[in-house]
């Protein structure tokens, strides 16, 4: 078109020209850019060029003035770094010049001055990895670091981290660096950048420095970041990080938070410190509630609480003796006291035609299922429609005994024990009602009564030790089922108690010539009582018991509970298991690998250790030709390790899906159970769908495991979708007695405590893991690995191990006299606010209720009134409210 | 002297004195006074176990003001009932069938699903069962051939076996007898037995049974099968051209539901089936002419069998092809419209009675009626009684072949309830799959898919009406709703 090469004319040629320009002459572009500059910018540019020239001027006065002005220009513009500030941009071409000149300068204040400026300039101009910003900073005048703006500090922190690791490897001194770190941390902590400060200190491995810089305005955010970061740190860093957080909380007298961390670390010394350093009785009461929820045994002494009466009152809270009362208050408030029968749960009328015809004859299997459903659904309510009908009148023996004897043989044991479940936590009436079963001649009933005593006392401590007194004499009886009842009862009642008297009763059984089932239950009970204690004596007795077993015995499904008992001793204790793991390598090969997997998965349970998950996955990838059984525990182990935090949990769910596709049958049978553990009492839709699919699997054991797991993920949620699925399954499997039994159990679990209970071993906003709860669930799941040999045989009472994990999913607010106090609270989905600026909302989609109120998985509550101050930062379980002295009624 | 407090259930007894010089049994007697729990039932928890009656207080180590806990009740001790419950798991196999609530399935012996489903449908007729049970092998009459006798015996045995067990039954004996009697069912194709038309099996089996189950009494017409399944028809032949008219009576075992373009419902199909054109020699015209035959029901059976004429011989493919058209059928069928006017008159009173009964059941206006005119009501009652009497007489007189199994005071109403459906799935009568859907006595439906009985919902039963490749009804069996007057 137009012949003219440049300028004039239409769009096309100009585009062409501009395209050609860079190719022809790069310089021209710069010029052109200069031309584009506004007058203001041009002036600035020239000004800066002038300064650069002047800096190189021999006259120190001029030099100084130039540096000062340059510094002024830069400072006024580096506050934000969304784009490179103009002065820095214009100085870019002169960076080299200035650097060269700096080298030639003699040592002087001016030289340091220039170093400061070079340090800032290096922020954008230094080549990757040169760390020139840091270099010149160290050479510079060491003035106020914040004056150069946030981004400069951030960049510097990054370079320090790199430099630090380099110097560490060279073993060079780091004093100058640490000085700088000191400054940077102080700056960050003052400017709401606590996460950056913590990150930097973690890089330079000097978290203690944090203590000097936290103050009442920023310690909360700092600690929140520390505790959340700890989950992703490898040991032992995580412990040191939490130690710091504990220290900070204690420094600022946030004892409840400090206690949470102490419990997370399982550090009893810290727990005691919390009690000794706090002198507010009411707050101590709150600590006791926290301890009680965590389910650990803790004895107060005079140092912690000086007054005898107070101490007794506090100990009573730790002993959970008021749990039953609180739970019943909740039940009355929600109006679910009315007992429910198994038929109310099955809802067979919704399946007209498909349900099995009304059987005129009792089926022992179905009656047993009804016994369990009745126990689970009415757990803790003290009344039901089968076992406790008219307990006072003379005909009581009649109706209650009727149902008891509608169970066949070993079923009677579970039926008698179910009375314990119905009266859960209510030791006084529980023992009174179980008493009538102690005097009969039927051994199964007696066994069930003993187990029932254990269940009633589960998570409750009593100074009179009724469980030990009652059960102690029966552990050495002739009858195996009576022995098992007493042994399991002790295990449930003293889980986590590390009670030496109980050990003295149980340990001899392992050495004796008892039958395999008695030995297996003894090992489990000892494992429960000493859960996570790493007690060597108990470990040795179990190891010897394992070595004593003959090869054929080790092949039995029940023998696999022995390694589990051993594993429970090391639950969550990570490296502490290593010595025992070495010993386990000498076991008979039938059990060796199984034991290995069990120990590994127990030791790292609840740690979220990715390496261990990979290790376990590796074991699952192998294809076995012999009938080895260790892959089941390995699959469960993946869940046990990965359940610690949300991200790992999601990844584990995906890995398990892969195992389903490629794994062998024994792996596929364990996968549903692992999914059940990962989402226990937390029905995630994707997992629900997977399990629903598996519940129709052609392999009946996969289907059974999936059905049980549906119950577990819906545990205590009353989830309508799962309930519907199970109802349909009950008609689908109406002819298969075993699967129907599983469906019934699952139905009972979904309506656990009529929806007031949870099985989740995690509590306090998923921060703390109750070891006894996890141990109970894991034991039950191990038993489910071989459903046909254990639960569908005569050991169905292993289902009662779940009682260890049963806790009310409530928020109950109490006043200063510990009487229930109804206040409005907002309940909504918890939001992760770690590291977020300002004061973000912690819950979303909330509704306002008045307490007591139920909390679902992932829910968080906050007070909707200013009138009271909660004494616990986490509104779960029992929370004491104190009147807010600054509160004034509006209008 | 020590003072302790004792906790028993929810009560606390403070300041109970212990005389440490006396054995603990004395202390227990003290507690007996307080609680009423006999000493031998008391369990008192002390350190390290229970307090023994003869223990030494010193070793027990009780301290002043200690809290003791006592367990024990004066309640009755739980005793096992003398007669324990009986569990399904312990029952012998026969009784398990009762517990399951429905009878067993039948194994497929190689394309015998047509036979299995026929047997399952007929098995649901209790009257047939009892008639078969009365059949004595020794009582074989001379006019009955050996094979029919064998088949009847085999049917009887099979029916009783089905009731005895919960496990599927292999109908070997029956299958052999059926083939012996009707060799066409033994056709082989590529060395295996061929699929057959269930309707044929049904008809043949009923025919054989009707021969063998004739009461040995004087009246040869006293035929159980006919009483149960026989439908009396009166037909009027009308020739358009000559105007001549004739009528004839016949007895059939099933009504046909013809399926054409216009038929959407069983009712229409039946109407269609009762009207036909035929060509026959007309005496007045001296040549063959088109006659229109219109049939009416003149006598109703206890069990009304309706066959959907779904199959027709398709010459080009040389097989019995199937009409897939959807034809709805009701759970409750009223055949009043198809009855002859005589029969309609007879049905009037029982129908009225039935309506009243149902109205009463629904709680409709009974009270109101009573209040309005009790006298009127009485009259009506009298009326009803009168008519029922006459009806009863007439029914005996007209003698629906002697309602031997029908007691005098029950009346047919022309209303029928669906009790069994035999369905076919597939594209031709000699292929595909036959399944029986049978209503149990407790009102639940079971799908008998050979050896696998599956419970079904009632609303799914009426979905078997065709129009796709799902199971579709081929033979429906309705049971008469009777009133007791």
JSON list of N, CA and C in Angstrom, two decimals, chain A residues 727-783:
[
{"chain": "A", "resi": 727, "resn": "UNK", "atom": "N", "xyz": [-31.37, -49.57, 54.12]},
{"chain": "A", "resi": 727, "resn": "UNK", "atom": "CA", "xyz": [-32.70, -50.17, 54.06]},
{"chain": "A", "resi": 727, "resn": "UNK", "atom": "C", "xyz": [-32.85, -50.97, 52.78]},
{"chain": "A", "resi": 728, "resn": "UNK", "atom": "N", "xyz": [-32.37, -50.40, 51.69]},
{"chain": "A", "resi": 728, "resn": "UNK", "atom": "CA", "xyz": [-32.46, -51.14, 50.44]},
{"chain": "A", "resi": 728, "resn": "UNK", "atom": "C", "xyz": [-31.59, -52.38, 50.47]},
{"chain": "A", "resi": 729, "resn": "UNK", "atom": "N", "xyz": [-30.43, -52.24, 51.10]},
{"chain": "A", "resi": 729, "resn": "UNK", "atom": "CA", "xyz": [-29.55, -53.41, 51.21]},
{"chain": "A", "resi": 729, "resn": "UNK", "atom": "C", "xyz": [-30.23, -54.50, 52.04]},
{"chain": "A", "resi": 730, "resn": "UNK", "atom": "N", "xyz": [-31.00, -54.09, 53.04]},
{"chain": "A", "resi": 730, "resn": "UNK", "atom": "CA", "xyz": [-31.63, -55.11, 53.88]},
{"chain": "A", "resi": 730, "resn": "UNK", "atom": "C", "xyz": [-32.62, -55.92, 53.07]},
{"chain": "A", "resi": 731, "resn": "UNK", "atom": "N", "xyz": [-33.26, -55.30, 52.08]},
{"chain": "A", "resi": 731, "resn": "UNK", "atom": "CA", "xyz": [-34.17, -56.12, 51.27]},
{"chain": "A", "resi": 731, "resn": "UNK", "atom": "C", "xyz": [-33.40, -56.87, 50.20]},
{"chain": "A", "resi": 732, "resn": "UNK", "atom": "N", "xyz": [-32.28, -56.27, 49.76]},
{"chain": "A", "resi": 732, "resn": "UNK", "atom": "CA", "xyz": [-31.48, -56.93, 48.74]},
{"chain": "A", "resi": 732, "resn": "UNK", "atom": "C", "xyz": [-30.87, -58.21, 49.29]},
{"chain": "A", "resi": 733, "resn": "UNK", "atom": "N", "xyz": [-30.45, -58.15, 50.54]},
{"chain": "A", "resi": 733, "resn": "UNK", "atom": "CA", "xyz": [-29.77, -59.30, 51.14]},
{"chain": "A", "resi": 733, "resn": "UNK", "atom": "C", "xyz": [-30.68, -60.08, 52.08]},
{"chain": "A", "resi": 734, "resn": "UNK", "atom": "N", "xyz": [-32.00, -59.99, 51.88]},
{"chain": "A", "resi": 734, "resn": "UNK", "atom": "CA", "xyz": [-32.87, -60.57, 52.89]},
{"chain": "A", "resi": 734, "resn": "UNK", "atom": "C", "xyz": [-32.68, -62.06, 53.06]},
{"chain": "A", "resi": 735, "resn": "UNK", "atom": "N", "xyz": [-32.08, -62.69, 52.03]},
{"chain": "A", "resi": 735, "resn": "UNK", "atom": "CA", "xyz": [-31.91, -64.13, 52.14]},
{"chain": "A", "resi": 735, "resn": "UNK", "atom": "C", "xyz": [-30.56, -64.53, 52.69]},
{"chain": "A", "resi": 736, "resn": "UNK", "atom": "N", "xyz": [-29.61, -63.57, 52.63]},
{"chain": "A", "resi": 736, "resn": "UNK", "atom": "CA", "xyz": [-28.26, -63.89, 53.06]},
{"chain": "A", "resi": 736, "resn": "UNK", "atom": "C", "xyz": [-28.10, -63.49, 54.53]},
{"chain": "A", "resi": 737, "resn": "UNK", "atom": "N", "xyz": [-28.21, -64.47, 55.40]},
{"chain": "A", "resi": 737, "resn": "UNK", "atom": "CA", "xyz": [-28.27, -64.14, 56.84]},
{"chain": "A", "resi": 737, "resn": "UNK", "atom": "C", "xyz": [-27.04, -63.36, 57.30]},
{"chain": "A", "resi": 738, "resn": "UNK", "atom": "N", "xyz": [-25.86, -63.71, 56.78]},
{"chain": "A", "resi": 738, "resn": "UNK", "atom": "CA", "xyz": [-24.64, -63.05, 57.24]},
{"chain": "A", "resi": 738, "resn": "UNK", "atom": "C", "xyz": [-24.63, -61.58, 56.82]},
{"chain": "A", "resi": 739, "resn": "UNK", "atom": "N", "xyz": [-24.93, -61.35, 55.56]},
{"chain": "A", "resi": 739, "resn": "UNK", "atom": "CA", "xyz": [-24.92, -59.96, 55.09]},
{"chain": "A", "resi": 739, "resn": "UNK", "atom": "C", "xyz": [-26.03, -59.16, 55.74]},
{"chain": "A", "resi": 740, "resn": "UNK", "atom": "N", "xyz": [-27.15, -59.81, 55.94]},
{"chain": "A", "resi": 740, "resn": "UNK", "atom": "CA", "xyz": [-28.26, -59.10, 56.58]},
{"chain": "A", "resi": 740, "resn": "UNK", "atom": "C", "xyz": [-27.86, -58.69, 57.99]},
{"chain": "A", "resi": 741, "resn": "UNK", "atom": "N", "xyz": [-27.12, -59.56, 58.66]},
{"chain": "A", "resi": 741, "resn": "UNK", "atom": "CA", "xyz": [-26.63, -59.25, 59.99]},
{"chain": "A", "resi": 741, "resn": "UNK", "atom": "C", "xyz": [-25.76, -57.99, 59.94]},
{"chain": "A", "resi": 742, "resn": "UNK", "atom": "N", "xyz": [-24.87, -57.95, 58.96]},
{"chain": "A", "resi": 742, "resn": "UNK", "atom": "CA", "xyz": [-23.99, -56.77, 58.82]},
{"chain": "A", "resi": 742, "resn": "UNK", "atom": "C", "xyz": [-24.83, -55.52, 58.55]},
{"chain": "A", "resi": 743, "resn": "UNK", "atom": "N", "xyz": [-25.83, -55.66, 57.69]},
{"chain": "A", "resi": 743, "resn": "UNK", "atom": "CA", "xyz": [-26.67, -54.50, 57.38]},
{"chain": "A", "resi": 743, "resn": "UNK", "atom": "C", "xyz": [-27.34, -53.99, 58.65]},
{"chain": "A", "resi": 744, "resn": "UNK", "atom": "N", "xyz": [-27.82, -54.90, 59.46]},
{"chain": "A", "resi": 744, "resn": "UNK", "atom": "CA", "xyz": [-28.49, -54.49, 60.70]},
{"chain": "A", "resi": 744, "resn": "UNK", "atom": "C", "xyz": [-27.52, -53.76, 61.62]},
{"chain": "A", "resi": 745, "resn": "UNK", "atom": "N", "xyz": [-26.33, -54.32, 61.76]},
{"chain": "A", "resi": 745, "resn": "UNK", "atom": "CA", "xyz": [-25.32, -53.67, 62.63]},
{"chain": "A", "resi": 745, "resn": "UNK", "atom": "C", "xyz": [-25.08, -52.25, 62.11]},
{"chain": "A", "resi": 746, "resn": "UNK", "atom": "N", "xyz": [-24.92, -52.15, 60.79]},
{"chain": "A", "resi": 746, "resn": "UNK", "atom": "CA", "xyz": [-24.65, -50.83, 60.22]},
{"chain": "A", "resi": 746, "resn": "UNK", "atom": "C", "xyz": [-25.81, -49.88, 60.49]},
{"chain": "A", "resi": 747, "resn": "UNK", "atom": "N", "xyz": [-27.04, -50.40, 60.40]},
{"chain": "A", "resi": 747, "resn": "UNK", "atom": "CA", "xyz": [-28.19, -49.54, 60.68]},
{"chain": "A", "resi": 747, "resn": "UNK", "atom": "C", "xyz": [-28.15, -49.04, 62.12]},
{"chain": "A", "resi": 748, "resn": "UNK", "atom": "N", "xyz": [-27.76, -49.96, 63.01]},
{"chain": "A", "resi": 748, "resn": "UNK", "atom": "CA", "xyz": [-27.64, -49.56, 64.40]},
{"chain": "A", "resi": 748, "resn": "UNK", "atom": "C", "xyz": [-26.59, -48.48, 64.58]},
{"chain": "A", "resi": 749, "resn": "UNK", "atom": "N", "xyz": [-25.47, -48.64, 63.86]},
{"chain": "A", "resi": 749, "resn": "UNK", "atom": "CA", "xyz": [-24.39, -47.66, 64.02]},
{"chain": "A", "resi": 749, "resn": "UNK", "atom": "C", "xyz": [-24.81, -46.29, 63.51]},
{"chain": "A", "resi": 750, "resn": "UNK", "atom": "N", "xyz": [-25.50, -46.27, 62.37]},
{"chain": "A", "resi": 750, "resn": "UNK", "atom": "CA", "xyz": [-25.90, -44.97, 61.82]},
{"chain": "A", "resi": 750, "resn": "UNK", "atom": "C", "xyz": [-26.77, -44.21, 62.81]},
{"chain": "A", "resi": 751, "resn": "UNK", "atom": "N", "xyz": [-27.58, -44.94, 63.55]},
{"chain": "A", "resi": 751, "resn": "UNK", "atom": "CA", "xyz": [-28.46, -44.27, 64.52]},
{"chain": "A", "resi": 751, "resn": "UNK", "atom": "C", "xyz": [-27.89, -44.37, 65.93]},
{"chain": "A", "resi": 752, "resn": "UNK", "atom": "N", "xyz": [-26.58, -44.48, 66.02]},
{"chain": "A", "resi": 752, "resn": "UNK", "atom": "CA", "xyz": [-25.90, -44.61, 67.30]},
{"chain": "A", "resi": 752, "resn": "UNK", "atom": "C", "xyz": [-26.37, -43.52, 68.27]},
{"chain": "A", "resi": 753, "resn": "UNK", "atom": "N", "xyz": [-26.83, -43.98, 69.43]},
{"chain": "A", "resi": 753, "resn": "UNK", "atom": "CA", "xyz": [-27.31, -43.01, 70.42]},
{"chain": "A", "resi": 753, "resn": "UNK", "atom": "C", "xyz": [-28.35, -42.08, 69.85]},
{"chain": "A", "resi": 754, "resn": "UNK", "atom": "N", "xyz": [-29.19, -42.60, 68.95]},
{"chain": "A", "resi": 754, "resn": "UNK", "atom": "CA", "xyz": [-30.24, -41.81, 68.28]},
{"chain": "A", "resi": 754, "resn": "UNK", "atom": "C", "xyz": [-29.65, -40.57, 67.63]},
{"chain": "A", "resi": 755, "resn": "UNK", "atom": "N", "xyz": [-28.39, -40.67, 67.24]},
{"chain": "A", "resi": 755, "resn": "UNK", "atom": "CA", "xyz": [-27.79, -39.55, 66.52]},
{"chain": "A", "resi": 755, "resn": "UNK", "atom": "C", "xyz": [-27.10, -38.54, 67.42]},
{"chain": "A", "resi": 756, "resn": "UNK", "atom": "N", "xyz": [-26.94, -38.87, 68.69]},
{"chain": "A", "resi": 756, "resn": "UNK", "atom": "CA", "xyz": [-26.29, -37.92, 69.59]},
{"chain": "A", "resi": 756, "resn": "UNK", "atom": "C", "xyz": [-24.82, -38.24, 69.80]},
{"chain": "A", "resi": 757, "resn": "UNK", "atom": "N", "xyz": [-24.37, -39.38, 69.28]},
{"chain": "A", "resi": 757, "resn": "UNK", "atom": "CA", "xyz": [-23.01, -39.80, 69.56]},
{"chain": "A", "resi": 757, "resn": "UNK", "atom": "C", "xyz": [-22.15, -39.71, 68.31]},
{"chain": "A", "resi": 758, "resn": "UNK", "atom": "N", "xyz": [-20.87, -39.69, 68.52]},
{"chain": "A", "resi": 758, "resn": "UNK", "atom": "CA", "xyz": [-19.94, -39.77, 67.41]},
{"chain": "A", "resi": 758, "resn": "UNK", "atom": "C", "xyz": [-18.92, -40.84, 67.72]},
{"chain": "A", "resi": 759, "resn": "UNK", "atom": "N", "xyz": [-18.33, -41.37, 66.65]},
{"chain": "A", "resi": 759, "resn": "UNK", "atom": "CA", "xyz": [-17.27, -42.37, 66.83]},
{"chain": "A", "resi": 759, "resn": "UNK", "atom": "C", "xyz": [-15.91, -41.77, 66.53]},
{"chain": "A", "resi": 760, "resn": "UNK", "atom": "N", "xyz": [-15.90, -40.51, 66.11]},
{"chain": "A", "resi": 760, "resn": "UNK", "atom": "CA", "xyz": [-14.65, -39.92, 65.66]},
{"chain": "A", "resi": 760, "resn": "UNK", "atom": "C", "xyz": [-13.66, -39.81, 66.81]},
{"chain": "A", "resi": 761, "resn": "UNK", "atom": "N", "xyz": [-12.48, -40.43, 66.66]},
{"chain": "A", "resi": 761, "resn": "UNK", "atom": "CA", "xyz": [-11.50, -40.32, 67.74]},
{"chain": "A", "resi": 761, "resn": "UNK", "atom": "C", "xyz": [-10.88, -38.92, 67.81]},
{"chain": "A", "resi": 762, "resn": "UNK", "atom": "N", "xyz": [-11.04, -38.13, 66.73]},
{"chain": "A", "resi": 762, "resn": "UNK", "atom": "CA", "xyz": [-10.52, -36.77, 66.76]},
{"chain": "A", "resi": 762, "resn": "UNK", "atom": "C", "xyz": [-11.54, -35.85, 67.41]},
{"chain": "A", "resi": 763, "resn": "UNK", "atom": "N", "xyz": [-11.07, -34.93, 68.22]},
{"chain": "A", "resi": 763, "resn": "UNK", "atom": "CA", "xyz": [-11.98, -33.98, 68.83]},
{"chain": "A", "resi": 763, "resn": "UNK", "atom": "C", "xyz": [-11.26, -32.65, 68.94]},
{"chain": "A", "resi": 764, "resn": "UNK", "atom": "N", "xyz": [-11.89, -31.69, 69.56]},
{"chain": "A", "resi": 764, "resn": "UNK", "atom": "CA", "xyz": [-11.33, -30.35, 69.67]},
{"chain": "A", "resi": 764, "resn": "UNK", "atom": "C", "xyz": [-10.93, -29.82, 68.31]},
{"chain": "A", "resi": 765, "resn": "UNK", "atom": "N", "xyz": [-11.90, -29.69, 67.46]},
{"chain": "A", "resi": 765, "resn": "UNK", "atom": "CA", "xyz": [-11.68, -29.21, 66.09]},
{"chain": "A", "resi": 765, "resn": "UNK", "atom": "C", "xyz": [-10.63, -30.04, 65.37]},
{"chain": "A", "resi": 766, "resn": "UNK", "atom": "N", "xyz": [-10.74, -31.36, 65.51]},
{"chain": "A", "resi": 766, "resn": "UNK", "atom": "CA", "xyz": [-9.86, -32.28, 64.80]},
{"chain": "A", "resi": 766, "resn": "UNK", "atom": "C", "xyz": [-8.41, -32.11, 65.18]},
{"chain": "A", "resi": 767, "resn": "UNK", "atom": "N", "xyz": [-8.14, -31.51, 66.31]},
{"chain": "A", "resi": 767, "resn": "UNK", "atom": "CA", "xyz": [-6.74, -31.28, 66.68]},
{"chain": "A", "resi": 767, "resn": "UNK", "atom": "C", "xyz": [-6.21, -32.46, 67.49]},
{"chain": "A", "resi": 768, "resn": "UNK", "atom": "N", "xyz": [-7.01, -32.91, 68.44]},
{"chain": "A", "resi": 768, "resn": "UNK", "atom": "CA", "xyz": [-6.54, -33.95, 69.34]},
{"chain": "A", "resi": 768, "resn": "UNK", "atom": "C", "xyz": [-7.12, -35.31, 68.95]},
{"chain": "A", "resi": 769, "resn": "UNK", "atom": "N", "xyz": [-6.28, -36.32, 69.13]},
{"chain": "A", "resi": 769, "resn": "UNK", "atom": "CA", "xyz": [-6.70, -37.69, 68.84]},
{"chain": "A", "resi": 769, "resn": "UNK", "atom": "C", "xyz": [-6.74, -38.46, 70.15]},
{"chain": "A", "resi": 770, "resn": "UNK", "atom": "N", "xyz": [-7.93, -38.94, 70.48]},
{"chain": "A", "resi": 770, "resn": "UNK", "atom": "CA", "xyz": [-8.04, -39.71, 71.72]},
{"chain": "A", "resi": 770, "resn": "UNK", "atom": "C", "xyz": [-7.48, -41.11, 71.47]},
{"chain": "A", "resi": 771, "resn": "UNK", "atom": "N", "xyz": [-6.40, -41.48, 72.15]},
{"chain": "A", "resi": 771, "resn": "UNK", "atom": "CA", "xyz": [-5.77, -42.76, 71.84]},
{"chain": "A", "resi": 771, "resn": "UNK", "atom": "C", "xyz": [-6.68, -43.94, 72.13]},
{"chain": "A", "resi": 772, "resn": "UNK", "atom": "N", "xyz": [-7.43, -43.88, 73.23]},
{"chain": "A", "resi": 772, "resn": "UNK", "atom": "CA", "xyz": [-8.27, -45.03, 73.56]},
{"chain": "A", "resi": 772, "resn": "UNK", "atom": "C", "xyz": [-9.37, -45.21, 72.52]},
{"chain": "A", "resi": 773, "resn": "UNK", "atom": "N", "xyz": [-9.90, -44.08, 72.04]},
{"chain": "A", "resi": 773, "resn": "UNK", "atom": "CA", "xyz": [-10.95, -44.17, 71.03]},
{"chain": "A", "resi": 773, "resn": "UNK", "atom": "C", "xyz": [-10.42, -44.82, 69.77]},
{"chain": "A", "resi": 774, "resn": "UNK", "atom": "N", "xyz": [-9.25, -44.36, 69.33]},
{"chain": "A", "resi": 774, "resn": "UNK", "atom": "CA", "xyz": [-8.68, -44.94, 68.13]},
{"chain": "A", "resi": 774, "resn": "UNK", "atom": "C", "xyz": [-8.40, -46.42, 68.35]},
{"chain": "A", "resi": 775, "resn": "UNK", "atom": "N", "xyz": [-7.87, -46.76, 69.52]},
{"chain": "A", "resi": 775, "resn": "UNK", "atom": "CA", "xyz": [-7.55, -48.15, 69.80]},
{"chain": "A", "resi": 775, "resn": "UNK", "atom": "C", "xyz": [-8.81, -49.01, 69.71]},
{"chain": "A", "resi": 776, "resn": "UNK", "atom": "N", "xyz": [-9.92, -48.51, 70.25]},
{"chain": "A", "resi": 776, "resn": "UNK", "atom": "CA", "xyz": [-11.16, -49.27, 70.20]},
{"chain": "A", "resi": 776, "resn": "UNK", "atom": "C", "xyz": [-11.60, -49.52, 68.77]},
{"chain": "A", "resi": 777, "resn": "UNK", "atom": "N", "xyz": [-11.56, -48.47, 67.95]},
{"chain": "A", "resi": 777, "resn": "UNK", "atom": "CA", "xyz": [-12.00, -48.61, 66.57]},
{"chain": "A", "resi": 777, "resn": "UNK", "atom": "C", "xyz": [-11.10, -49.58, 65.81]},
{"chain": "A", "resi": 778, "resn": "UNK", "atom": "N", "xyz": [-9.79, -49.41, 66.01]},
{"chain": "A", "resi": 778, "resn": "UNK", "atom": "CA", "xyz": [-8.85, -50.24, 65.27]},
{"chain": "A", "resi": 778, "resn": "UNK", "atom": "C", "xyz": [-9.03, -51.71, 65.65]},
{"chain": "A", "resi": 779, "resn": "UNK", "atom": "N", "xyz": [-9.26, -51.97, 66.92]},
{"chain": "A", "resi": 779, "resn": "UNK", "atom": "CA", "xyz": [-9.47, -53.35, 67.34]},
{"chain": "A", "resi": 779, "resn": "UNK", "atom": "C", "xyz": [-10.68, -53.95, 66.64]},
{"chain": "A", "resi": 780, "resn": "UNK", "atom": "N", "xyz": [-11.74, -53.17, 66.62]},
{"chain": "A", "resi": 780, "resn": "UNK", "atom": "CA", "xyz": [-12.95, -53.65, 65.96]},
{"chain": "A", "resi": 780, "resn": "UNK", "atom": "C", "xyz": [-12.68, -53.89, 64.47]},
{"chain": "A", "resi": 781, "resn": "UNK", "atom": "N", "xyz": [-11.93, -52.99, 63.83]},
{"chain": "A", "resi": 781, "resn": "UNK", "atom": "CA", "xyz": [-11.66, -53.14, 62.40]},
{"chain": "A", "resi": 781, "resn": "UNK", "atom": "C", "xyz": [-10.78, -54.35, 62.13]},
{"chain": "A", "resi": 782, "resn": "UNK", "atom": "N", "xyz": [-9.81, -54.59, 63.01]},
{"chain": "A", "resi": 782, "resn": "UNK", "atom": "CA", "xyz": [-8.98, -55.79, 62.82]},
{"chain": "A", "resi": 782, "resn": "UNK", "atom": "C", "xyz": [-9.84, -57.04, 62.88]},
{"chain": "A", "resi": 783, "resn": "UNK", "atom": "N", "xyz": [-10.79, -57.02, 63.79]},
{"chain": "A", "resi": 783, "resn": "UNK", "atom": "CA", "xyz": [-11.69, -58.18, 63.88]},
{"chain": "A", "resi": 783, "resn": "UNK", "atom": "C", "xyz": [-12.50, -58.31, 62.60]}
]
